[in-house]
mmCIF file of C-alpha atoms in Angstrom:
data_model
loop_
_atom_site.group_PDB
_atom_site.id
_atom_site.type_symbol
_atom_site.label_atom_id
_atom_site.label_comp_id
_atom_site.label_asym_id
_atom_site.label_seq_id
_atom_site.Cartn_x
_atom_site.Cartn_y
_atom_site.Cartn_z
ATOM 1 C CA MET A 1440 -5.135 -16.476 11.912
ATOM 2 C CA THR A 1441 -7.125 -14.416 9.180
ATOM 3 C CA GLU A 1442 -9.778 -11.908 9.639
ATOM 4 C CA ASN A 1443 -12.239 -10.379 6.678
ATOM 5 C CA GLY A 1444 -13.684 -7.482 5.586
ATOM 6 C CA ARG A 1445 -17.160 -6.528 4.640
ATOM 7 C CA HIS A 1446 -19.278 -7.569 1.685
ATOM 8 C CA ASP A 1447 -20.625 -4.716 -0.806
ATOM 9 C CA PRO A 1448 -23.421 -4.653 -2.854
ATOM 10 C CA HIS A 1449 -21.637 -2.882 -5.819
ATOM 11 C CA PHE A 1450 -18.692 -5.522 -6.038
ATOM 12 C CA ASP A 1451 -19.645 -8.934 -6.595
ATOM 13 C CA LYS A 1452 -21.720 -9.995 -3.803
ATOM 14 C CA ASP A 1453 -19.228 -12.902 -2.290
ATOM 15 C CA ALA A 1454 -16.336 -10.673 -2.362
ATOM 16 C CA LEU A 1455 -14.134 -10.215 0.399
ATOM 17 C CA PHE A 1456 -12.515 -6.842 0.217
ATOM 18 C CA PHE A 1457 -9.363 -7.207 2.407
ATOM 19 C CA GLU A 1458 -7.759 -9.621 4.703
ATOM 20 C CA VAL A 1459 -5.562 -9.531 7.758
ATOM 21 C CA ILE A 1460 -3.590 -12.118 8.228
ATOM 22 C CA ARG A 1461 -2.191 -12.419 11.988
ATOM 23 C CA PRO A 1462 0.569 -14.143 13.775
ATOM 24 C CA GLU A 1463 -0.392 -16.795 16.186
ATOM 25 C CA GLN A 1464 0.956 -13.971 18.336
ATOM 26 C CA GLN A 1465 2.511 -10.705 17.695
ATOM 27 C CA THR A 1466 5.810 -10.407 18.616
ATOM 28 C CA LEU A 1467 7.067 -7.429 16.705
ATOM 29 C CA PRO A 1468 5.933 -3.638 17.152
ATOM 30 C CA LEU A 1469 5.584 -4.182 13.190
ATOM 31 C CA VAL A 1470 2.598 -3.820 10.915
ATOM 32 C CA PHE A 1471 2.720 -4.573 6.991
ATOM 33 C CA ASN A 1472 -0.090 -2.886 4.887
ATOM 34 C CA SER A 1473 -0.494 -4.056 0.882
ATOM 35 C CA PRO A 1474 -3.405 -1.560 -0.358
ATOM 36 C CA HIS A 1475 -2.271 -1.699 -4.097
ATOM 37 C CA SER A 1476 -2.020 -5.443 -5.039
ATOM 38 C CA GLY A 1477 -5.522 -6.222 -5.078
ATOM 39 C CA ARG A 1478 -6.632 -8.686 -8.301
ATOM 40 C CA GLY A 1479 -10.118 -9.054 -7.337
ATOM 41 C CA TYR A 1480 -11.792 -7.319 -11.008
ATOM 42 C CA SER A 1481 -15.502 -7.946 -10.921
ATOM 43 C CA ALA A 1482 -17.287 -8.991 -13.913
ATOM 44 C CA ALA A 1483 -19.347 -5.764 -12.976
ATOM 45 C CA PHE A 1484 -16.197 -3.082 -13.387
ATOM 46 C CA LEU A 1485 -14.825 -4.819 -16.030
ATOM 47 C CA ALA A 1486 -18.320 -4.023 -17.916
ATOM 48 C CA ALA A 1487 -18.253 -0.226 -17.105
ATOM 49 C CA SER A 1488 -14.665 0.314 -17.853
ATOM 50 C CA ARG A 1489 -13.437 1.019 -21.443
ATOM 51 C CA LEU A 1490 -10.311 -1.135 -20.912
ATOM 52 C CA ASP A 1491 -9.760 -4.634 -21.365
ATOM 53 C CA ALA A 1492 -8.764 -7.182 -18.644
ATOM 54 C CA ASN A 1493 -5.057 -6.771 -19.136
ATOM 55 C CA GLU A 1494 -4.981 -2.974 -19.306
ATOM 56 C CA ILE A 1495 -7.295 -2.078 -16.128
ATOM 57 C CA ARG A 1496 -4.118 -4.123 -14.301
ATOM 58 C CA ARG A 1497 -1.488 -1.229 -14.970
ATOM 59 C CA SER A 1498 -1.998 0.332 -11.518
ATOM 60 C CA GLU A 1499 -1.342 -2.881 -9.702
ATOM 61 C CA ASP A 1500 1.251 -3.217 -7.534
ATOM 62 C CA LEU A 1501 1.802 -6.617 -8.893
ATOM 63 C CA TYR A 1502 2.285 -9.455 -6.384
ATOM 64 C CA VAL A 1503 3.275 -7.077 -3.133
ATOM 65 C CA ASP A 1504 1.115 -8.643 -0.852
ATOM 66 C CA GLU A 1505 3.099 -12.539 -1.807
ATOM 67 C CA LEU A 1506 6.776 -10.558 -1.359
ATOM 68 C CA PHE A 1507 5.776 -9.630 1.914
ATOM 69 C CA SER A 1508 3.705 -12.677 2.925
ATOM 70 C CA MET A 1509 6.288 -13.871 5.713
ATOM 71 C CA ALA A 1510 5.630 -11.260 8.085
ATOM 72 C CA PRO A 1511 3.160 -12.926 10.228
ATOM 73 C CA ALA A 1512 5.578 -15.659 10.384
ATOM 74 C CA PHE A 1513 7.820 -13.064 12.117
ATOM 75 C CA GLY A 1514 5.140 -12.181 14.444
ATOM 76 C CA ALA A 1515 3.893 -9.056 12.555
ATOM 77 C CA PRO A 1516 0.436 -8.672 10.986
ATOM 78 C CA LEU A 1517 -0.083 -7.970 7.489
ATOM 79 C CA GLN A 1518 -3.140 -6.115 5.959
ATOM 80 C CA ARG A 1519 -3.757 -6.817 2.217
ATOM 81 C CA ALA A 1520 -6.285 -5.426 -0.282
ATOM 82 C CA PHE A 1521 -8.476 -7.770 -2.552
ATOM 83 C CA PHE A 1522 -10.125 -5.118 -4.492
ATOM 84 C CA PRO A 1523 -8.088 -3.475 -7.348
ATOM 85 C CA ARG A 1524 -6.180 -0.048 -7.082
ATOM 86 C CA ALA A 1525 -8.312 1.173 -10.566
ATOM 87 C CA PHE A 1526 -11.175 0.503 -8.228
ATOM 88 C CA LEU A 1527 -10.903 2.114 -5.448
ATOM 89 C CA ASP A 1528 -7.554 3.830 -3.740
ATOM 90 C CA VAL A 1529 -6.992 3.664 -0.091
ATOM 91 C CA ASN A 1530 -3.892 5.453 -0.165
ATOM 92 C CA ARG A 1531 -5.915 8.789 -0.871
ATOM 93 C CA GLU A 1532 -7.808 10.894 1.450
ATOM 94 C CA PRO A 1533 -11.772 9.545 1.887
ATOM 95 C CA PHE A 1534 -13.326 12.046 -0.401
ATOM 96 C CA GLU A 1535 -10.867 13.186 -3.321
ATOM 97 C CA LEU A 1536 -12.850 13.186 -5.850
ATOM 98 C CA ASP A 1537 -13.567 14.562 -9.786
ATOM 99 C CA PRO A 1538 -16.854 15.807 -9.808
ATOM 100 C CA ARG A 1539 -17.012 15.055 -13.744
ATOM 101 C CA MET A 1540 -16.565 11.435 -13.247
ATOM 102 C CA PHE A 1541 -20.056 11.394 -11.585
ATOM 103 C CA SER A 1542 -23.922 11.502 -12.407
ATOM 104 C CA GLY A 1543 -25.860 12.493 -9.413
ATOM 105 C CA ALA A 1544 -24.708 14.914 -6.453
ATOM 106 C CA LEU A 1545 -21.465 14.578 -4.278
ATOM 107 C CA PRO A 1546 -21.561 15.836 -0.967
ATOM 108 C CA ALA A 1547 -20.009 19.346 -0.862
ATOM 109 C CA HIS A 1548 -16.900 18.329 1.619
ATOM 110 C CA ILE A 1549 -15.169 16.493 -1.235
ATOM 111 C CA ASN A 1550 -11.686 17.592 -2.187
ATOM 112 C CA VAL A 1551 -11.775 18.692 -5.962
ATOM 113 C CA THR A 1552 -8.223 20.836 -5.702
ATOM 114 C CA SER A 1553 -5.836 17.663 -4.767
ATOM 115 C CA MET A 1554 -3.097 17.470 -6.920
ATOM 116 C CA ARG A 1555 -4.033 13.702 -7.206
ATOM 117 C CA VAL A 1556 -7.417 14.288 -8.517
ATOM 118 C CA ALA A 1557 -5.785 16.605 -11.343
ATOM 119 C CA GLY A 1558 -4.235 13.847 -12.301
ATOM 120 C CA GLY A 1559 -6.707 11.522 -12.419
ATOM 121 C CA LEU A 1560 -5.412 9.356 -9.322
ATOM 122 C CA GLY A 1561 -7.939 10.439 -6.840
ATOM 123 C CA THR A 1562 -9.950 7.948 -4.297
ATOM 124 C CA ILE A 1563 -12.028 6.635 -7.142
ATOM 125 C CA PRO A 1564 -9.283 7.132 -10.218
ATOM 126 C CA ARG A 1565 -10.384 8.267 -13.450
ATOM 127 C CA ILE A 1566 -7.020 6.607 -15.273
ATOM 128 C CA VAL A 1567 -4.825 3.851 -14.565
ATOM 129 C CA ALA A 1568 -0.842 4.028 -15.535
ATOM 130 C CA GLU A 1569 0.074 5.941 -18.686
ATOM 131 C CA ASN A 1570 -2.969 8.351 -18.709
ATOM 132 C CA MET A 1571 -5.635 5.493 -20.067
ATOM 133 C CA PRO A 1572 -9.069 6.548 -18.970
ATOM 134 C CA ILE A 1573 -10.841 3.483 -16.565
ATOM 135 C CA TYR A 1574 -14.378 4.133 -17.565
ATOM 136 C CA ALA A 1575 -16.567 4.338 -20.379
ATOM 137 C CA ALA A 1576 -19.451 6.331 -18.955
ATOM 138 C CA PRO A 1577 -20.180 8.590 -15.574
ATOM 139 C CA ILE A 1578 -20.161 6.659 -12.259
ATOM 140 C CA ASP A 1579 -23.691 6.898 -10.436
ATOM 141 C CA ALA A 1580 -22.919 8.758 -7.355
ATOM 142 C CA GLU A 1581 -24.221 6.775 -4.773
ATOM 143 C CA GLU A 1582 -22.364 3.682 -5.970
ATOM 144 C CA GLY A 1583 -19.204 5.719 -5.887
ATOM 145 C CA LEU A 1584 -20.002 6.926 -2.079
ATOM 146 C CA ALA A 1585 -20.991 3.269 -1.354
ATOM 147 C CA ARG A 1586 -17.531 2.310 -2.538
ATOM 148 C CA ILE A 1587 -15.916 4.602 0.460
ATOM 149 C CA GLU A 1588 -18.486 3.542 3.007
ATOM 150 C CA ASN A 1589 -17.987 -0.175 2.328
ATOM 151 C CA ILE A 1590 -14.769 -0.752 1.975
ATOM 152 C CA TYR A 1591 -12.602 2.492 2.357
ATOM 153 C CA ARG A 1592 -13.640 3.008 6.124
ATOM 154 C CA PRO A 1593 -13.495 -0.313 7.289
ATOM 155 C CA TYR A 1594 -10.332 -0.941 5.470
ATOM 156 C CA HIS A 1595 -9.137 1.962 7.630
ATOM 157 C CA ARG A 1596 -10.762 1.195 10.451
ATOM 158 C CA SER A 1597 -9.088 -2.112 10.218
ATOM 159 C CA LEU A 1598 -5.546 -0.640 9.925
ATOM 160 C CA LYS A 1599 -6.030 1.788 12.696
ATOM 161 C CA GLN A 1600 -6.862 -0.779 15.045
ATOM 162 C CA LEU A 1601 -3.933 -2.804 14.436
ATOM 163 C CA MET A 1602 -1.748 0.051 14.918
ATOM 164 C CA GLN A 1603 -3.317 1.037 17.885
ATOM 165 C CA GLU A 1604 -3.029 -2.293 19.310
ATOM 166 C CA THR A 1605 0.235 -2.696 18.228
ATOM 167 C CA ARG A 1606 1.186 0.683 19.991
ATOM 168 C CA ARG A 1607 -0.372 -0.469 23.498
ATOM 169 C CA LEU A 1608 1.256 -3.813 23.198
ATOM 170 C CA PHE A 1609 5.099 -2.308 22.409
ATOM 171 C CA GLY A 1610 4.747 1.102 23.344
ATOM 172 C CA ARG A 1611 5.542 2.268 19.548
ATOM 173 C CA ALA A 1612 4.160 0.954 16.290
ATOM 174 C CA VAL A 1613 5.701 0.890 12.857
ATOM 175 C CA LEU A 1614 3.829 0.601 9.563
ATOM 176 C CA ILE A 1615 5.501 -0.633 6.656
ATOM 177 C CA ASP A 1616 3.547 0.417 3.471
ATOM 178 C CA CYS A 1617 4.424 -2.143 0.955
ATOM 179 C CA HIS A 1618 3.966 -0.906 -3.188
ATOM 180 C CA SER A 1619 5.705 -1.560 -6.207
ATOM 181 C CA MET A 1620 7.479 0.714 -8.855
ATOM 182 C CA PRO A 1621 7.678 0.477 -12.566
ATOM 183 C CA GLY A 1622 10.895 -0.837 -13.708
ATOM 184 C CA SER A 1623 11.272 2.373 -15.782
ATOM 185 C CA VAL A 1624 11.577 4.726 -12.747
ATOM 186 C CA SER A 1625 15.156 5.986 -12.486
ATOM 187 C CA VAL A 1626 16.675 9.226 -9.947
ATOM 188 C CA GLY A 1627 19.160 11.050 -10.008
ATOM 189 C CA GLY A 1628 21.700 13.113 -12.513
ATOM 190 C CA HIS A 1629 22.764 9.840 -14.097
ATOM 191 C CA ARG A 1630 19.285 8.447 -14.031
ATOM 192 C CA ARG A 1631 20.076 5.697 -12.114
ATOM 193 C CA LYS A 1632 17.487 3.047 -11.741
ATOM 194 C CA PRO A 1633 17.042 1.829 -7.809
ATOM 195 C CA ASP A 1634 15.441 -1.447 -6.664
ATOM 196 C CA ILE A 1635 13.605 -0.061 -3.603
ATOM 197 C CA ILE A 1636 12.655 3.300 -2.728
ATOM 198 C CA ILE A 1637 11.993 4.272 1.036
ATOM 199 C CA GLY A 1638 9.709 7.007 1.846
ATOM 200 C CA ASP A 1639 9.127 8.809 5.151
ATOM 201 C CA ARG A 1640 7.522 12.161 3.839
ATOM 202 C CA PHE A 1641 10.245 13.794 4.093
ATOM 203 C CA SER A 1642 11.374 12.496 7.732
ATOM 204 C CA THR A 1643 7.856 13.622 9.030
ATOM 205 C CA SER A 1644 6.369 10.345 9.117
ATOM 206 C CA ALA A 1645 8.851 8.140 10.800
ATOM 207 C CA SER A 1646 12.262 9.229 13.049
ATOM 208 C CA SER A 1647 15.140 9.476 10.550
ATOM 209 C CA GLU A 1648 16.635 6.237 12.456
ATOM 210 C CA ILE A 1649 13.913 4.139 11.411
ATOM 211 C CA ALA A 1650 14.189 5.336 7.759
ATOM 212 C CA TYR A 1651 18.094 5.180 7.751
ATOM 213 C CA ALA A 1652 18.447 1.752 8.892
ATOM 214 C CA ALA A 1653 15.744 0.196 5.964
ATOM 215 C CA MET A 1654 18.140 1.421 3.649
ATOM 216 C CA SER A 1655 21.275 0.471 5.267
ATOM 217 C CA ILE A 1656 19.751 -3.105 5.547
ATOM 218 C CA LEU A 1657 18.728 -2.705 1.706
ATOM 219 C CA GLU A 1658 21.885 -1.559 0.844
ATOM 220 C CA ARG A 1659 24.090 -4.193 2.757
ATOM 221 C CA MET A 1660 22.096 -6.774 0.999
ATOM 222 C CA GLY A 1661 22.928 -5.364 -2.267
ATOM 223 C CA PHE A 1662 19.658 -3.108 -3.249
ATOM 224 C CA ALA A 1663 20.180 0.027 -4.911
ATOM 225 C CA THR A 1664 18.236 2.421 -2.910
ATOM 226 C CA ALA A 1665 16.783 5.991 -3.132
ATOM 227 C CA TYR A 1666 15.180 8.190 -0.488
ATOM 228 C CA ASN A 1667 11.817 9.745 -0.831
ATOM 229 C CA LYS A 1668 12.527 10.418 -4.598
ATOM 230 C CA PRO A 1669 10.315 10.122 -6.777
ATOM 231 C CA TYR A 1670 7.871 8.609 -3.866
ATOM 232 C CA ALA A 1671 7.802 10.059 -0.514
ATOM 233 C CA GLY A 1672 4.528 8.780 0.372
ATOM 234 C CA GLY A 1673 0.940 8.681 0.397
ATOM 235 C CA PHE A 1674 -2.113 9.269 2.396
ATOM 236 C CA ILE A 1675 -1.507 5.965 4.476
ATOM 237 C CA THR A 1676 2.329 7.096 5.376
ATOM 238 C CA GLU A 1677 1.103 10.525 6.018
ATOM 239 C CA HIS A 1678 -2.033 9.881 8.212
ATOM 240 C CA TYR A 1679 -0.541 6.829 10.295
ATOM 241 C CA GLY A 1680 3.021 8.298 10.741
ATOM 242 C CA ARG A 1681 3.331 10.044 14.291
ATOM 243 C CA PRO A 1682 6.912 9.883 15.171
ATOM 244 C CA ALA A 1683 6.300 11.930 18.224
ATOM 245 C CA ALA A 1684 3.772 9.521 19.807
ATOM 246 C CA ASP A 1685 6.109 6.740 18.729
ATOM 247 C CA CYS A 1686 4.203 5.810 15.295
ATOM 248 C CA HIS A 1687 6.309 5.733 12.349
ATOM 249 C CA ALA A 1688 4.957 4.824 8.869
ATOM 250 C CA LEU A 1689 7.573 3.694 6.209
ATOM 251 C CA GLN A 1690 6.473 3.186 2.445
ATOM 252 C CA ILE A 1691 8.435 1.127 0.298
ATOM 253 C CA GLU A 1692 8.589 0.525 -3.429
ATOM 254 C CA VAL A 1693 9.970 -2.631 -5.036
ATOM 255 C CA SER A 1694 11.062 -2.223 -9.177
ATOM 256 C CA ARG A 1695 8.949 -4.493 -10.475
ATOM 257 C CA ARG A 1696 11.718 -5.022 -12.905
ATOM 258 C CA LEU A 1697 13.183 -7.642 -10.299
ATOM 259 C CA TYR A 1698 10.597 -9.994 -9.854
ATOM 260 C CA ALA A 1699 7.894 -9.378 -13.148
ATOM 261 C CA ASP A 1700 7.037 -9.015 -16.712
ATOM 262 C CA GLU A 1701 5.114 -5.777 -16.540
ATOM 263 C CA GLN A 1702 3.716 -6.417 -19.682
ATOM 264 C CA ASN A 1703 1.797 -9.904 -19.301
ATOM 265 C CA TYR A 1704 1.717 -9.461 -15.571
ATOM 266 C CA THR A 1705 3.642 -12.838 -14.368
ATOM 267 C CA LYS A 1706 6.272 -13.381 -12.007
ATOM 268 C CA LYS A 1707 9.831 -13.764 -13.526
ATOM 269 C CA PRO A 1708 11.772 -16.762 -11.752
ATOM 270 C CA GLU A 1709 13.906 -14.139 -10.033
ATOM 271 C CA PHE A 1710 10.374 -13.654 -7.742
ATOM 272 C CA ILE A 1711 11.512 -16.312 -5.231
ATOM 273 C CA ALA A 1712 14.628 -15.235 -4.357
ATOM 274 C CA LEU A 1713 13.544 -11.603 -4.275
ATOM 275 C CA LYS A 1714 11.237 -12.912 -1.742
ATOM 276 C CA GLN A 1715 13.719 -14.335 0.493
ATOM 277 C CA ALA A 1716 15.845 -11.598 0.211
ATOM 278 C CA LEU A 1717 13.000 -9.407 1.709
ATOM 279 C CA THR A 1718 11.835 -11.608 4.303
ATOM 280 C CA LEU A 1719 15.738 -11.570 5.376
ATOM 281 C CA PHE A 1720 15.073 -7.859 5.126
ATOM 282 C CA MET A 1721 12.183 -8.269 7.915
ATOM 283 C CA ARG A 1722 14.194 -10.136 9.942
ATOM 284 C CA GLU A 1723 16.944 -7.637 10.155
ATOM 285 C CA PHE A 1724 14.969 -4.562 9.976
ATOM 286 C CA ALA A 1725 13.109 -6.326 13.307
ATOM 287 C CA ALA A 1726 16.439 -7.040 15.093
ATOM 288 C CA PHE A 1727 17.225 -3.309 14.522
ATOM 289 C CA LEU A 1728 13.742 -2.439 16.211
ATOM 290 C CA ALA A 1729 14.579 -4.988 19.177
ATOM 291 C CA GLY A 1730 17.845 -3.385 19.305
ATOM 292 C CA GLU A 1731 16.487 0.260 19.930
ATOM 293 C CA ALA A 1732 13.819 -1.080 22.499
ATOM 294 C CA ASP A 1733 16.608 -2.578 24.407
ATOM 295 C CA SER A 1734 18.710 0.833 24.178
ATOM 296 C CA VAL A 1735 16.046 2.426 25.486
ATOM 297 C CA GLY A 1736 15.206 0.208 28.537
ATOM 298 C CA LEU A 1737 18.857 0.203 29.431
ATOM 299 C CA ALA A 1738 19.168 3.966 29.093
ATOM 300 C CA ALA A 1739 15.928 4.251 31.389
ATOM 301 C CA GLU A 1740 17.591 1.783 34.248
#
């Protein structure tokens, strides 16, 4: 079962901003989210950009929504964006905006001091990866604010609702925020290249048991993992992770070298095997959460 986001006059008139794919019955305290895998580049957006249709995709989390598309089959909802990250980044505060990008007045409450704004990666990004400017001219301020009102806010209302529903159903909620990273990312003194990075905002957005369980399952499956470096999680992980209230949020970053050609944005033959492996990960992680719940129930008896 799917639910669709609203329409917006500043995007294609028939565009759907996002989708929630629900299981027939939610049986797991899990919510999956893919905020950066949108591939809907409108003609109007491309016309406003100085980048061509290939260059503008460099910030896209390639096919991540497809890698985790089996989540509803296991009893967990999946929310995925259709709009591209280069157009609007919902993994930011709502008003992390660079006033130099806009013509017209912006509200006084915008966050201009954010490090992400300074780096060109605010709520409405100035650049895509490798410091490539997106726009050929300033954006009308009203249009930029309309993106926040008509896309950003409905997206987060939907995600908040999914977390609240899950918390009511199971007494806890665990958000898995799904992303991909460049294949060149390396960590540690030997600059090893991890396959998957798990982030929990340095143990503040999820219990350590949940984060370590995710890493342990992945490592047993043969993946090289890293923890919080260089990706600890963004606004979504920070905002929705409240371990004290038994609401947890993990960010998972999958290396694109495992499944995609990063130059032409196509899937490698290995995509199918990786999707199968991540499906197994979801099953094992769900079993861990079920075991935790059983342990809590036994301890309470």
